[in-house]
């Protein structure tokens, strides 16, 4: 099946083998000291992610795509790219927007913090049950 897909995509097995790893880990332009391998803090769990999605009305806070239009649950993005920081550092994004915010990080940090500020969410914390 995989070989058939390669043939259909006009990609040779030799090409795949030759280019494997060219853009992974340290070879990736977005690689920053291996932080993507660090674990998330314990507060960043399913319950918190659902509260963030609800807070943001299950709408991408960049392109306004709904969770239904996204075809799956929205991603919960750490605005400052710091897995230990959860408040108010989280925002919902569709998978497409979540992919694009890994470039030009300083711009996106300021952009999303301004969005939270406009919504008076800089001091937001989830309600404890």
Coordinates of N, CA and C in Angstrom, one line a residue:
X1 N 0.8 -1.2 0.0 CA 0.0 0.0 0.0 C 0.9 1.3 0.0
X2 N 1.9 1.3 0.8 CA 2.8 2.5 0.9 C 3.5 2.7 -0.4
X3 N 4.0 1.6 -1.0 CA 4.7 1.7 -2.3 C 3.7 2.2 -3.4
X4 N 2.5 1.8 -3.3 CA 1.5 2.3 -4.3 C 1.3 3.8 -4.1
X5 N 1.2 4.2 -2.9 CA 1.0 5.6 -2.6 C 2.2 6.4 -3.1
X6 N 3.4 5.9 -2.9 CA 4.6 6.6 -3.4 C 4.5 6.7 -4.9
X7 N 4.1 5.6 -5.6 CA 4.0 5.7 -7.1 C 3.0 6.7 -7.5
X8 N 1.9 6.7 -6.8 CA 0.8 7.7 -7.2 C 1.3 9.1 -7.0
X9 N 2.1 9.3 -6.0 CA 2.6 10.7 -5.7 C 3.8 11.1 -6.5
X10 N 4.3 10.2 -7.3 CA 5.5 10.4 -8.1 C 6.8 10.6 -7.2
X11 N 6.7 10.0 -6.1 CA 7.9 10.0 -5.1 C 8.5 8.6 -5.1
X12 N 9.8 8.6 -5.3 CA 10.5 7.3 -5.3 C 10.9 6.9 -3.8
X13 N 11.1 5.7 -3.6 CA 11.5 5.2 -2.3 C 12.9 5.7 -2.1
X14 N 13.7 5.8 -3.1 CA 15.1 6.3 -2.9 C 15.1 7.8 -2.4
X15 N 14.1 8.6 -3.0 CA 14.0 9.9 -2.6 C 13.6 10.0 -1.1
X16 N 12.6 9.2 -0.7 CA 12.2 9.2 0.6 C 13.3 8.9 1.6
X17 N 14.1 7.8 1.3 CA 15.2 7.4 2.1 C 16.3 8.5 2.1
X18 N 16.5 9.2 1.0 CA 17.5 10.2 0.9 C 17.2 11.4 1.7
X19 N 15.9 11.8 1.7 CA 15.5 13.0 2.4 C 15.0 12.8 3.8
X20 N 14.9 11.6 4.3 CA 14.4 11.3 5.6 C 15.3 12.0 6.6
X21 N 14.6 12.7 7.5 CA 15.3 13.4 8.6 C 15.9 14.8 8.2
X22 N 15.8 15.2 7.0 CA 16.3 16.5 6.6 C 15.7 17.7 7.3
X23 N 14.4 17.5 7.7 CA 13.7 18.6 8.4 C 13.2 18.2 9.7
X24 N 13.8 17.3 10.4 CA 13.4 16.9 11.7 C 14.4 17.3 12.7
X25 N 13.9 17.4 14.0 CA 14.7 17.8 15.1 C 15.6 19.0 14.8
X26 N 16.8 18.9 15.0 CA 17.7 20.1 14.9 C 17.8 20.6 13.5
X27 N 17.4 19.8 12.5 CA 17.4 20.3 11.1 C 16.2 21.1 10.7
X28 N 15.2 21.2 11.6 CA 14.0 21.9 11.4 C 14.3 23.4 11.7
X29 N 13.8 24.3 10.9 CA 14.0 25.7 11.1 C 13.4 26.2 12.4
X30 N 12.4 25.5 12.9 CA 11.7 25.9 14.1 C 12.3 25.3 15.4
X31 N 13.3 24.5 15.2 CA 13.9 23.8 16.4 C 14.4 24.8 17.4
X32 N 14.0 24.7 18.6 CA 14.5 25.6 19.7 C 14.9 24.7 20.9
X33 N 16.1 24.4 21.0 CA 16.7 23.7 22.2 C 15.9 22.5 22.7
X34 N 15.2 21.8 21.8 CA 14.5 20.6 22.2 C 13.3 20.8 23.1
X35 N 12.8 22.0 23.2 CA 11.7 22.2 24.2 C 10.4 21.5 23.8
X36 N 10.2 21.1 22.5 CA 9.0 20.4 22.1 C 9.0 19.0 22.8
X37 N 10.1 18.5 23.2 CA 10.1 17.2 23.9 C 9.8 17.3 25.4
X38 N 9.8 18.5 25.9 CA 9.6 18.7 27.4 C 8.1 18.4 27.7
X39 N 7.8 17.8 28.8 CA 6.4 17.5 29.2 C 5.7 18.7 29.5
X40 N 4.3 18.6 29.4 CA 3.4 19.7 29.8 C 3.3 19.7 31.3
X41 N 2.9 20.8 31.9 CA 2.6 20.8 33.3 C 1.4 20.0 33.6
X42 N 1.2 19.6 34.9 CA 0.1 18.8 35.3 C -1.2 19.5 35.1
X43 N -1.2 20.8 35.2 CA -2.5 21.6 35.1 C -3.0 21.5 33.6
X44 N -2.2 21.3 32.7 CA -2.6 21.2 31.3 C -3.1 19.8 30.9
X45 N -4.4 19.6 31.3 CA -5.0 18.3 31.1 C -6.3 18.5 30.3
X46 N -7.0 17.4 30.1 CA -8.2 17.4 29.3 C -9.3 18.3 29.8
X47 N -9.4 18.4 31.1 CA -10.4 19.3 31.8 C -10.1 20.7 31.5
X48 N -8.8 21.1 31.6 CA -8.5 22.5 31.4 C -8.7 22.8 29.9
X49 N -8.3 21.9 29.0 CA -8.4 22.2 27.6 C -9.9 22.4 27.2
X50 N -10.8 21.6 27.8 CA -12.2 21.8 27.5 C -12.7 23.1 28.1
X51 N -12.2 23.6 29.2 CA -12.6 24.9 29.8 C -12.1 26.0 28.8
X52 N -11.0 25.9 28.3 CA -10.5 26.9 27.3 C -11.3 26.9 26.1
X53 N -11.6 25.7 25.6 CA -12.5 25.6 24.4 C -13.8 26.3 24.6
X54 N -14.4 26.0 25.8 CA -15.7 26.6 26.1 C -15.6 28.1 26.3
X55 N -14.5 28.6 27.0 CA -14.3 30.0 27.2 C -14.2 30.7 25.9
X56 N -13.6 30.1 24.9 CA -13.4 30.7 23.5 C -14.6 30.3 22.6
X57 N -15.7 29.8 23.1 CA -16.9 29.5 22.4 C -16.6 28.5 21.2
X58 N -15.6 27.6 21.4 CA -15.2 26.6 20.4 C -15.1 27.2 19.0
X59 N -14.4 28.3 19.0 CA -14.1 29.0 17.7 C -12.6 29.4 17.7
X60 N -12.0 29.1 16.6 CA -10.6 29.5 16.4 C -10.4 31.0 16.7
X61 N -9.5 31.4 17.5 CA -9.4 32.8 17.9 C -8.6 33.6 16.9
X62 N -8.2 32.9 15.8 CA -7.5 33.6 14.7 C -8.4 33.8 13.5
X63 N -8.8 32.6 12.9 CA -9.6 32.7 11.7 C -11.1 32.6 11.9
X64 N -11.5 32.3 13.1 CA -12.9 32.2 13.5 C -13.6 30.9 13.0
X65 N -12.8 29.9 12.6 CA -13.4 28.7 12.2 C -14.0 28.0 13.4
X66 N -15.2 27.4 13.3 CA -15.7 26.6 14.4 C -15.1 25.3 14.5
X67 N -15.3 24.7 15.7 CA -14.8 23.3 15.9 C -15.4 22.3 14.9
X68 N -16.6 22.5 14.5 CA -17.3 21.7 13.5 C -16.6 21.8 12.2
X69 N -16.4 23.1 11.8 CA -15.7 23.4 10.5 C -14.3 22.8 10.5
X70 N -13.6 22.8 11.7 CA -12.3 22.3 11.8 C -12.2 20.8 11.7
X71 N -13.4 20.1 11.9 CA -13.4 18.7 11.7 C -12.9 17.9 12.9
X72 N -12.5 18.5 14.0 CA -12.1 17.9 15.2 C -12.0 19.0 16.3
X73 N -11.7 18.6 17.5 CA -11.6 19.6 18.6 C -10.5 20.6 18.2
X74 N -10.7 21.8 18.6 CA -9.7 22.8 18.4 C -8.5 22.6 19.3
X75 N -7.4 23.0 18.8 CA -6.1 22.9 19.6 C -6.1 24.0 20.7
X76 N -5.5 23.7 21.8 CA -5.3 24.7 22.8 C -3.8 25.0 22.8
X77 N -3.6 26.3 22.4 CA -2.2 26.7 22.1 C -1.7 27.5 23.3
X78 N -0.4 27.3 23.7 CA 0.3 28.1 24.7 C 0.9 29.3 23.9
X79 N 0.3 30.5 24.3 CA 0.7 31.7 23.6 C 2.2 32.0 23.7
X80 N 2.8 31.7 24.8 CA 4.2 32.0 25.0 C 5.1 30.8 24.8
X81 N 4.5 29.8 24.2 CA 5.3 28.6 23.9 C 6.0 28.0 25.1
X82 N 5.4 28.2 26.3 CA 6.0 27.7 27.5 C 5.0 26.7 28.1
X83 N 5.4 25.5 28.1 CA 4.5 24.4 28.5 C 4.2 24.4 30.0
X84 N 4.9 25.2 30.8 CA 4.7 25.3 32.2 C 3.7 26.4 32.6
X85 N 3.4 27.3 31.6 CA 2.6 28.4 31.9 C 1.2 28.2 31.3
X86 N 0.2 28.2 32.1 CA -1.2 28.0 31.6 C -2.1 29.2 31.7
X87 N -1.9 30.1 32.7 CA -2.8 31.2 32.8 C -2.1 32.5 32.6
X88 N -2.6 33.4 31.8 CA -3.8 33.2 30.9 C -3.3 32.8 29.5
X89 N -2.3 32.0 29.5 CA -1.4 31.8 28.3 C -2.0 30.8 27.3
X90 N -3.3 30.5 27.4 CA -3.9 29.5 26.5 C -5.0 30.2 25.6
X91 N -5.0 29.7 24.3 CA -6.0 30.2 23.4 C -6.4 29.0 22.4
X92 N -7.6 29.0 21.9 CA -8.0 27.9 21.0 C -7.7 28.4 19.5
X93 N -7.2 27.4 18.8 CA -6.8 27.6 17.4 C -7.2 26.4 16.6
X94 N -7.6 26.5 15.4 CA -7.8 25.4 14.5 C -6.5 24.8 14.1
X95 N -6.5 23.6 13.6 CA -5.2 23.0 13.3 C -4.3 23.8 12.3
X96 N -5.0 24.4 11.4 CA -4.2 25.2 10.4 C -3.6 26.4 11.0
X97 N -4.3 27.2 11.8 CA -3.7 28.4 12.5 C -2.7 27.9 13.5
X98 N -2.9 26.8 14.2 CA -1.9 26.4 15.2 C -0.6 26.0 14.5
X99 N -0.7 25.6 13.3 CA 0.6 25.3 12.5 C 1.3 26.5 12.1
X100 N 0.6 27.5 11.7 CA 1.2 28.7 11.2 C 1.8 29.6 12.3
X101 N 1.4 29.4 13.6 CA 1.9 30.3 14.6 C 3.2 29.9 15.2
X102 N 3.8 28.8 14.6 CA 5.1 28.4 15.0 C 6.2 29.2 14.3
X103 N 5.9 30.1 13.4 CA 6.8 31.0 12.8 C 6.5 32.4 13.3
X104 N 7.6 33.2 13.3 CA 7.4 34.6 13.8 C 6.7 34.6 15.2
X105 N 7.3 33.9 16.1 CA 6.7 33.7 17.4 C 6.5 35.0 18.2
X106 N 7.4 35.9 18.1 CA 7.2 37.2 18.8 C 6.0 37.9 18.4
X107 N 5.7 37.9 17.1 CA 4.5 38.6 16.6 C 3.3 37.9 17.2
X108 N 3.2 36.5 17.1 CA 2.0 35.8 17.5 C 1.8 36.0 19.1
X109 N 2.9 36.0 19.8 CA 2.7 36.2 21.3 C 2.0 37.5 21.6
X110 N 2.5 38.6 20.9 CA 1.9 39.9 21.2 C 0.5 39.9 20.6
X111 N 0.3 39.3 19.5 CA -1.1 39.3 18.8 C -2.1 38.6 19.7
X112 N -1.8 37.5 20.2 CA -2.7 36.7 21.0 C -2.9 37.3 22.4
X113 N -1.8 37.9 23.0 CA -2.0 38.5 24.3 C -2.9 39.7 24.2
X114 N -2.8 40.5 23.0 CA -3.7 41.6 22.8 C -5.1 41.1 22.7
X115 N -5.3 40.0 22.0 CA -6.7 39.4 21.9 C -7.3 39.1 23.3
X116 N -6.4 38.5 24.2 CA -6.9 38.2 25.5 C -7.2 39.5 26.3
X117 N -6.3 40.5 26.1 CA -6.5 41.8 26.8 C -7.8 42.4 26.4
X118 N -8.1 42.4 25.0 CA -9.3 43.0 24.5 C -10.6 42.3 25.1
X119 N -10.4 41.0 25.4 CA -11.6 40.3 26.0 C -11.5 40.3 27.6
X120 N -10.6 41.1 28.1 CA -10.5 41.1 29.6 C -10.2 39.7 30.2
X121 N -9.3 39.0 29.6 CA -9.0 37.6 30.0 C -7.6 37.5 30.6
X122 N -6.9 38.6 30.8 CA -5.5 38.4 31.2 C -5.5 37.9 32.7
X123 N -6.5 38.0 33.4 CA -6.6 37.4 34.8 C -7.5 36.2 34.9
X124 N -7.9 35.7 33.7 CA -8.8 34.5 33.7 C -8.1 33.3 34.3
X125 N -8.9 32.6 35.1 CA -8.5 31.3 35.6 C -9.8 30.4 35.6
X126 N -9.6 29.1 35.3 CA -10.8 28.3 35.2 C -11.5 28.1 36.6
X127 N -12.8 28.0 36.6 CA -13.5 27.8 37.8 C -13.2 26.4 38.4
X128 N -13.0 26.3 39.6 CA -12.8 25.0 40.3 C -14.1 24.5 40.6
X129 N -14.3 23.2 40.5 CA -15.6 22.5 40.8 C -15.6 22.0 42.2

